[in-house]
Short mmCIF file of C-alpha atoms and ligand atoms in Angstrom, two decimals:
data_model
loop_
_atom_site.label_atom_id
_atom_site.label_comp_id
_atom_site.label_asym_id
_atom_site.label_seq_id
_atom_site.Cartn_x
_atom_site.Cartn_y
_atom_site.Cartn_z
CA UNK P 1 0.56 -33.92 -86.32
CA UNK P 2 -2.61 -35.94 -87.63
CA UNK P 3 -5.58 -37.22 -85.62
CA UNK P 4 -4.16 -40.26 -83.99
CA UNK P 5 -5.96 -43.74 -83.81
CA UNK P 6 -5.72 -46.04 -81.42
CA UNK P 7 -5.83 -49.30 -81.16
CA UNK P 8 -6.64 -52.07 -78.50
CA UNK P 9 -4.60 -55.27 -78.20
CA UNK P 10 -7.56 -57.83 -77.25
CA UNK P 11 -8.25 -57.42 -73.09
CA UNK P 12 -7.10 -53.45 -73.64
CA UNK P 13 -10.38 -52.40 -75.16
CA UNK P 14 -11.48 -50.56 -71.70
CA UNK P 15 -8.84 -48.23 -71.51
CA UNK P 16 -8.50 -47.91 -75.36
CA UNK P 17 -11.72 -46.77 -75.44
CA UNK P 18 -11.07 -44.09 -72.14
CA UNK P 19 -8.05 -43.12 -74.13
CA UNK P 20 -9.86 -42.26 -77.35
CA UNK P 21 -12.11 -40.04 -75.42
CA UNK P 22 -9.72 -38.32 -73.54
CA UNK P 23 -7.33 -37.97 -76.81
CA UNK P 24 -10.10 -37.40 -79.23
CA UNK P 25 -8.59 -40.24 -80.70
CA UNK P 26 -10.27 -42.38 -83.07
CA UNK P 27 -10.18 -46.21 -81.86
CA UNK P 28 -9.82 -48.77 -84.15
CA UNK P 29 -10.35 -52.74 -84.35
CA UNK P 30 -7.67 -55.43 -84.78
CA UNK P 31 -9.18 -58.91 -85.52
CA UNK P 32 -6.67 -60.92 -83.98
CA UNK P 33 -7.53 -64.91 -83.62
CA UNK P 34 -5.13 -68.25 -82.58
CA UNK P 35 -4.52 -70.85 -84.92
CA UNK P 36 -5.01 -74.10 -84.04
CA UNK P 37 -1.65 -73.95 -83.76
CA UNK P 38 -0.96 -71.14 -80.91
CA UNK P 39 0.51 -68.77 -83.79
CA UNK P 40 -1.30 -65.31 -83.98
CA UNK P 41 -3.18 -64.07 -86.66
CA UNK P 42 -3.90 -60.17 -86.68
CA UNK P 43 -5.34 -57.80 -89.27
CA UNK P 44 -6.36 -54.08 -88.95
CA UNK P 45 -10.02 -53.57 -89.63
CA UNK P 46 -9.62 -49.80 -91.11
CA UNK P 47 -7.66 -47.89 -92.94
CA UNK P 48 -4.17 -46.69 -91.30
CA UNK P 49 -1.95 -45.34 -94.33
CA UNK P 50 -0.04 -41.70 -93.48
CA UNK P 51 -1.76 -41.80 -89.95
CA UNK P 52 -0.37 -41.88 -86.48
CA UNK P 53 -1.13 -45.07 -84.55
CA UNK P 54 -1.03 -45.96 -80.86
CA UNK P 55 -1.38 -49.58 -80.01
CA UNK P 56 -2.23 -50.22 -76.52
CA UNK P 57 -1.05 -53.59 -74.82
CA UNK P 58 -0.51 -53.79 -70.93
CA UNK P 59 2.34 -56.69 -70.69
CA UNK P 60 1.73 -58.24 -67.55
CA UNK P 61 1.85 -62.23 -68.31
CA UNK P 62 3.83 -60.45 -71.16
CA UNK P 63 5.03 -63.38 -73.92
CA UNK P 64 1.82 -63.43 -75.79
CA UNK P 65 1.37 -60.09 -75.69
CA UNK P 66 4.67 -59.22 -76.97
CA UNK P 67 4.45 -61.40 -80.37
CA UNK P 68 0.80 -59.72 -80.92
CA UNK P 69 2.10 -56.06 -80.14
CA UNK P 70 5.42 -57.09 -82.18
CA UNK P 71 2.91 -58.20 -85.33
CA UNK P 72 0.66 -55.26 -84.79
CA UNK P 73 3.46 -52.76 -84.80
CA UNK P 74 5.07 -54.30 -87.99
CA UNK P 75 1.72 -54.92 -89.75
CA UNK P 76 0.89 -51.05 -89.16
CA UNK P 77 4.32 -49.96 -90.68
CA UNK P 78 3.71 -52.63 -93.73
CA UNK P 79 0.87 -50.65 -94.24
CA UNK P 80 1.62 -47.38 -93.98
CA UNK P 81 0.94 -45.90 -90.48
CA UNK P 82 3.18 -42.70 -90.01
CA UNK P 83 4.21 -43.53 -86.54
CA UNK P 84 2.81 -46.18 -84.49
CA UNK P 85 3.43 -45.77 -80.54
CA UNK P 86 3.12 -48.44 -77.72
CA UNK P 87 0.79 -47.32 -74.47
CA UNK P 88 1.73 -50.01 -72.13
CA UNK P 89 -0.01 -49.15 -68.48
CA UNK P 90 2.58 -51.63 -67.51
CA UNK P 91 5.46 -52.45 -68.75
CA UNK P 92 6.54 -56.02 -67.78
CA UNK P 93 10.06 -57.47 -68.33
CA UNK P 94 11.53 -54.92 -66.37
CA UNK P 95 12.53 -56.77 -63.28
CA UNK P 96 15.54 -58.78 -64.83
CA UNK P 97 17.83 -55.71 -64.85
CA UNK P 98 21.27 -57.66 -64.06
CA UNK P 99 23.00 -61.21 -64.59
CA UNK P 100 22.69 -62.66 -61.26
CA UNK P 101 24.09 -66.13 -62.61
CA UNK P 102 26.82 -66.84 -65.18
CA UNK P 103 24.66 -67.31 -68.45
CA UNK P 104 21.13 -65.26 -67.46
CA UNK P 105 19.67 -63.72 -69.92
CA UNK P 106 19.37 -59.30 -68.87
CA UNK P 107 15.51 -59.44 -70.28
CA UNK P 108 15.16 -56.38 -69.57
CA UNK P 109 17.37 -55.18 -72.35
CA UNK P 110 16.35 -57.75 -75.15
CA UNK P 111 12.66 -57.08 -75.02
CA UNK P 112 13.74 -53.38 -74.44
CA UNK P 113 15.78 -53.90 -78.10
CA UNK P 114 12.47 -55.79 -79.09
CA UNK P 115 10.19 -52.82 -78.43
CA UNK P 116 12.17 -49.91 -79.56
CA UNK P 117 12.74 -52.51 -83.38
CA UNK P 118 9.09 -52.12 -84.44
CA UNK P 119 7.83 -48.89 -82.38
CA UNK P 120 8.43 -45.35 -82.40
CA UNK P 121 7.45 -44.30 -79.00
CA UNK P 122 6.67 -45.43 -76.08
CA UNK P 123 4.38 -44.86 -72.86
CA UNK P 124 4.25 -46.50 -69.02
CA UNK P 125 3.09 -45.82 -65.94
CA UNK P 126 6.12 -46.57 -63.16
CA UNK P 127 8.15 -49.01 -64.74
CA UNK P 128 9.99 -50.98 -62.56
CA UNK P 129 13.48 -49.19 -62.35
CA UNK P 130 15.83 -50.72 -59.89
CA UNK P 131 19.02 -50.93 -60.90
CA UNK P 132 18.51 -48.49 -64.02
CA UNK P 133 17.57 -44.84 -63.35
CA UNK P 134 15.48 -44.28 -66.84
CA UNK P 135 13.86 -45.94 -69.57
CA UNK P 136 16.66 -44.48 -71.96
CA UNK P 137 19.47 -46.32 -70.16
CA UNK P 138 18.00 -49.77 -72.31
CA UNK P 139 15.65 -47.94 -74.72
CA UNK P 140 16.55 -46.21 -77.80
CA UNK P 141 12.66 -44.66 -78.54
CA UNK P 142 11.50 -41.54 -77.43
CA UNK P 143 9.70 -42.89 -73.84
CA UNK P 144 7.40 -41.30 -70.75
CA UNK P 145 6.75 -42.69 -67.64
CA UNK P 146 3.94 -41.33 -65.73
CA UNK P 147 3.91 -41.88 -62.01
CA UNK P 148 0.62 -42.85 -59.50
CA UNK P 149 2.24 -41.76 -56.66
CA UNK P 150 -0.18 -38.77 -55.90
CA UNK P 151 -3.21 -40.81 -57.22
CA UNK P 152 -2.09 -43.34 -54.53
CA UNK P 153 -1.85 -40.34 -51.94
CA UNK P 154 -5.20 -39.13 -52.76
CA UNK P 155 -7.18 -42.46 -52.36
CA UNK P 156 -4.81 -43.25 -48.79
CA UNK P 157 -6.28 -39.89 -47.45
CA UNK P 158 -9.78 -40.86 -48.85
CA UNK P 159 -9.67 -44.07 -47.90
CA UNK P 160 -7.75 -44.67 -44.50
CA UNK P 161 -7.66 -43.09 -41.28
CA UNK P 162 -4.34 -42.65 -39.85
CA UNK P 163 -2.28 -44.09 -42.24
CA UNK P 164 1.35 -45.18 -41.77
CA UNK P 165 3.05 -45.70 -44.81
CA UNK P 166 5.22 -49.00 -45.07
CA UNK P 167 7.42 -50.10 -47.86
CA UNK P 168 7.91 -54.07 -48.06
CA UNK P 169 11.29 -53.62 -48.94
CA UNK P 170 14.27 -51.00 -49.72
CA UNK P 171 13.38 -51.33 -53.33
CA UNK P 172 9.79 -49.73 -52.27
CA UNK P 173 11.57 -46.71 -50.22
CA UNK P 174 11.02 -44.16 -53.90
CA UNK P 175 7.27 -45.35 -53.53
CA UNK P 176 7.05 -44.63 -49.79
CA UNK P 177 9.00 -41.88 -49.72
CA UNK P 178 6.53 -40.10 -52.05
CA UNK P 179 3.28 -41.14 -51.21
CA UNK P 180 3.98 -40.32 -47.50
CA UNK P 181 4.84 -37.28 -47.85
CA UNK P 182 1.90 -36.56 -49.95
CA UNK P 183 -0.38 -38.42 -47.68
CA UNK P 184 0.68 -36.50 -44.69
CA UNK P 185 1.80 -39.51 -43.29
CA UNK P 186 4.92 -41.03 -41.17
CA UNK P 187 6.30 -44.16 -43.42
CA UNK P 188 8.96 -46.65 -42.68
CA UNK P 189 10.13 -49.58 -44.60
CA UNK P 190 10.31 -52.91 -43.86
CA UNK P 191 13.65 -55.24 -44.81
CA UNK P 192 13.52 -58.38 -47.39
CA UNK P 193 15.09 -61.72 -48.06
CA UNK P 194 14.25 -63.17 -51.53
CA UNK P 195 15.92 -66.90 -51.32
CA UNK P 196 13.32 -67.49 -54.43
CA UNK P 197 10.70 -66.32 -56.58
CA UNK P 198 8.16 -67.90 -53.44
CA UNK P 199 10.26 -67.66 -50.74
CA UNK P 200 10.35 -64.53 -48.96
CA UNK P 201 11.47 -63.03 -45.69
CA UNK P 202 10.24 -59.67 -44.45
CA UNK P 203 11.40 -58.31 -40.86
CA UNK P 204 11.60 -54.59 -39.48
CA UNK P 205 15.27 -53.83 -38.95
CA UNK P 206 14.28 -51.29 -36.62
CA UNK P 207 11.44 -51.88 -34.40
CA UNK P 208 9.21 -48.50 -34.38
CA UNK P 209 5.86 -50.51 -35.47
CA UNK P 210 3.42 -47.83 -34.83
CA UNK P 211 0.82 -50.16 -34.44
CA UNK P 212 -1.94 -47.44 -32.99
CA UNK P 213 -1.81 -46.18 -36.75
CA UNK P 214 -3.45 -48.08 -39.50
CA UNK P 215 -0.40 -49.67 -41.81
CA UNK P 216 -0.58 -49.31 -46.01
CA UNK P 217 1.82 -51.67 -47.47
CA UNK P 218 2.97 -49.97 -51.08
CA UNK P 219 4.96 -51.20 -53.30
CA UNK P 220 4.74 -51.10 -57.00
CA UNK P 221 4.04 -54.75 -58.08
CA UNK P 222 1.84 -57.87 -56.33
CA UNK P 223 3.59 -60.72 -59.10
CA UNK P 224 3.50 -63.69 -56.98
CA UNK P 225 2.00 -61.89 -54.19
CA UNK P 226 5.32 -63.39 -51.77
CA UNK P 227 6.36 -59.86 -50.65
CA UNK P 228 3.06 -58.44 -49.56
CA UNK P 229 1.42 -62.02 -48.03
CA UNK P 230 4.89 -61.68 -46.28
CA UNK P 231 4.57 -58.20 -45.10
CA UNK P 232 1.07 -59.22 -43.59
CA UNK P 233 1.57 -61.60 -41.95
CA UNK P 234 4.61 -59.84 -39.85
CA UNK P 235 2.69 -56.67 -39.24
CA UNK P 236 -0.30 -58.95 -37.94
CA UNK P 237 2.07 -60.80 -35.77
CA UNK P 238 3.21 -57.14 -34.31
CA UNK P 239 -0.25 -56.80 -33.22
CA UNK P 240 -1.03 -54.06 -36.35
CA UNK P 241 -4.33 -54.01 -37.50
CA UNK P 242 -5.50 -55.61 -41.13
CA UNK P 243 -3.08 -53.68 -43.69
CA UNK P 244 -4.25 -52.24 -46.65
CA UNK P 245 -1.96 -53.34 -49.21
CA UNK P 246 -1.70 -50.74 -52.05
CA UNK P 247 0.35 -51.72 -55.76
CA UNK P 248 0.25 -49.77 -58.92
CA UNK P 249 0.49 -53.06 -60.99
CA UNK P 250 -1.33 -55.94 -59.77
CA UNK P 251 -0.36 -58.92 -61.54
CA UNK P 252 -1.31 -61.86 -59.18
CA UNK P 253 -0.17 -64.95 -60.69
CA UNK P 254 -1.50 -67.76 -59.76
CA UNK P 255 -3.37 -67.90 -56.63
CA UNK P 256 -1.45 -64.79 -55.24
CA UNK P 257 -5.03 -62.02 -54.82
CA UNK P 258 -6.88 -65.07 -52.85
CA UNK P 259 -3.65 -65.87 -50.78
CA UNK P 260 -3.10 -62.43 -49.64
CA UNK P 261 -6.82 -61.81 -48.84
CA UNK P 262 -6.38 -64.50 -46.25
CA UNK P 263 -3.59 -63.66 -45.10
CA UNK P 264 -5.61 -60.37 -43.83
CA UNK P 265 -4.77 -57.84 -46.42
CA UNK P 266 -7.12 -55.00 -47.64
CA UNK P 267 -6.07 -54.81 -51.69
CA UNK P 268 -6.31 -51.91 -53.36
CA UNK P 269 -4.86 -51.29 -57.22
CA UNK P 270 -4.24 -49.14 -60.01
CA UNK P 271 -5.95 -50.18 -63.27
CA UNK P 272 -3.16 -50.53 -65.23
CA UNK P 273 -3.93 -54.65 -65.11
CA UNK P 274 -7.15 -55.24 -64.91
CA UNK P 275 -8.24 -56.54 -62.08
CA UNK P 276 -11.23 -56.84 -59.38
CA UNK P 277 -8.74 -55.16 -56.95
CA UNK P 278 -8.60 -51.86 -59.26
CA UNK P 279 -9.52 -48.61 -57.88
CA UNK P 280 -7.37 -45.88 -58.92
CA UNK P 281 -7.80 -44.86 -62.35
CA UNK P 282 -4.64 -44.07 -64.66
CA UNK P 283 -6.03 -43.89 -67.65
CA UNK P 284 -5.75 -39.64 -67.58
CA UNK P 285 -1.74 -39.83 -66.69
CA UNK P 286 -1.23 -42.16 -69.48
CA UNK P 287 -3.70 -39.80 -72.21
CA UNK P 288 -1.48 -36.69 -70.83
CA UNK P 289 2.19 -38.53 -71.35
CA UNK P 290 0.86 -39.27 -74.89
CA UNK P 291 -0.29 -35.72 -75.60
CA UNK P 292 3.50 -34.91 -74.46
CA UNK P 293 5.01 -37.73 -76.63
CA UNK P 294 2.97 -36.76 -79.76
CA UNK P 295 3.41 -33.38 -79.58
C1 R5P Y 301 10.55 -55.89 -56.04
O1 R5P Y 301 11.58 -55.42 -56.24
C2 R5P Y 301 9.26 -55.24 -56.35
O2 R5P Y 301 9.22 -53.93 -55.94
C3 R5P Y 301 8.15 -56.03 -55.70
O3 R5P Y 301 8.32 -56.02 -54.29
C4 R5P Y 301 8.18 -57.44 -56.18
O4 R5P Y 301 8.27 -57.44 -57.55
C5 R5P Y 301 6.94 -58.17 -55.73
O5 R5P Y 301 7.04 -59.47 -56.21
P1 R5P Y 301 6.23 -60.66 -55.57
O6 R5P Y 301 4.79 -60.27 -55.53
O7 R5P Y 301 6.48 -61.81 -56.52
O8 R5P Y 301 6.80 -60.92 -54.22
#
């Protein structure tokens, strides 16, 4: 194994450089511009021949970011890099996972196919897996997932006094399951109807509220913010006190992070999108799944 380099897509530089510390990795530059035009334009800065590369690209908002990691990953093999990874604190595209409709397009698996065209390995920190149970069930590349549950535990008992853990939704239940137990905490979860991407239902099937404890929402993605404004605004109407909503990737499109802090959440995030909300750092499971996925 040679020293790897690593390289930041542009907005990745932060954890790129963490990375390269924790790795003793050597970070290099891509100049990457628009042309008038929208098209990319990328070039590597140093020298990559017979090395091993790891491009890092987070892919929330992801269809940008794909072309440029796409380009980068093909430009580095053009050129000679050995192997050329992808560290992706979080994966996006992962949510499509079935054909609801005649005609849908399964996303999920074509950027998957996309991904594992141009790269040689990939690493993720909890990737959205609903209806598959592993990355390998739509990727063919070598891939590690590391998991924030236990980060999660560790700032809930740092952070809140008599927690109760509460999962939005069924999908959530792996999340809650985990972090209460690791929290020391009682957890329940909470039932949802999705009639669209913004309109969301979220009821307790059964009633055992605990509202004398101090409820942390968890789930693994704020996108449009829907599920946990939802989730809120029920607990608040059961008399809880505000809820500290807790997400390992916080996306918040559009107005979602100032709708929810109305609403009366507390928001609390990994940094795997960067964000003003972030406050548990991932950046050491992600350098350890890459140590594993080099080795
Ligand atoms: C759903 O399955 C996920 O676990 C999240 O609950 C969901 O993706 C959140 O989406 P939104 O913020 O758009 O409601």
């Amino acid at each position: 194994m040679n020293q790897l380099l690593i390289a930041p897509l542009p907005g990745n530089e932060a954890v790129a450089a963490v990375l390269g510390r924790q790795l003793n990795a050597e970070v290099v530059s891509l100049e990457t511009r628009d042309f008038p035009d929208g098209e990319t334009y990328l070039r590597f800065c140093s020298e990559i021949a017979g090395r091993d590369l790891a491009l890092v690209c987070t892919l929330d908002h992801p269809n940008t970011k794909l072309v440029a990691a796409y380009l980068a990953a093909a430009t580095a093999r053009d050129i000679g890099a050995r192997r050329v990874g992808l560290v992706a604190p979080y994966l996006g595209y992962m949510r499509q996972d079935k054909r609801f409709k005649p005609g849908e397009a399964i996303s999920s698996r074509h950027v998957a196919s996309l991904v594992s065209s141009v790269f040689d390995w990939m690493v993720t920190v909890d990737p959205h897996l609903h209806r598959y149970h592993a990355l390998g069930e739509i990727y063919t590349i070598p891939t590690r997932a590391a998991h924030a549950a236990p980060l999660i535990s560790k700032w809930i008992k740092e952070n809140v006094m008599n927690p109760v853990i509460i999962g939005p939704d069924s999908e959530s239940q792996q999340w809650v399951a985990a972090v209460a137990v690791a929290s020391d905490a009682p957890y329940t979860v909470m039932e949802k109807i999705r009639r669209g991407d913004r309109d969301v239902e979220i009821s307790f099937r059964d009633l055992d509220p605990m509202t004398d404890r101090t409820p942390v929402l968890v789930d693994d993605i704020i996108s449009s913010g829907r599920t946990m404004v939802e989730a809120v605004r029920t607990l608040r109407s059961l008399g809880f006190q505000t809820p500290t909503c807790l997400a390992v990737h916080g996306i918040f499109a559009g107005d979602a992070y100032s709708t929810l802090l109305e609403a009366g959440g507390r928001v609390a995030t990994c940094n795997t999108v960067s964000h003003i909300s972030n406050q548990i750092d991932v950046t050491n499971l992600l350098s350890e799944e890459v140590r594993k996925i080099q080795a």
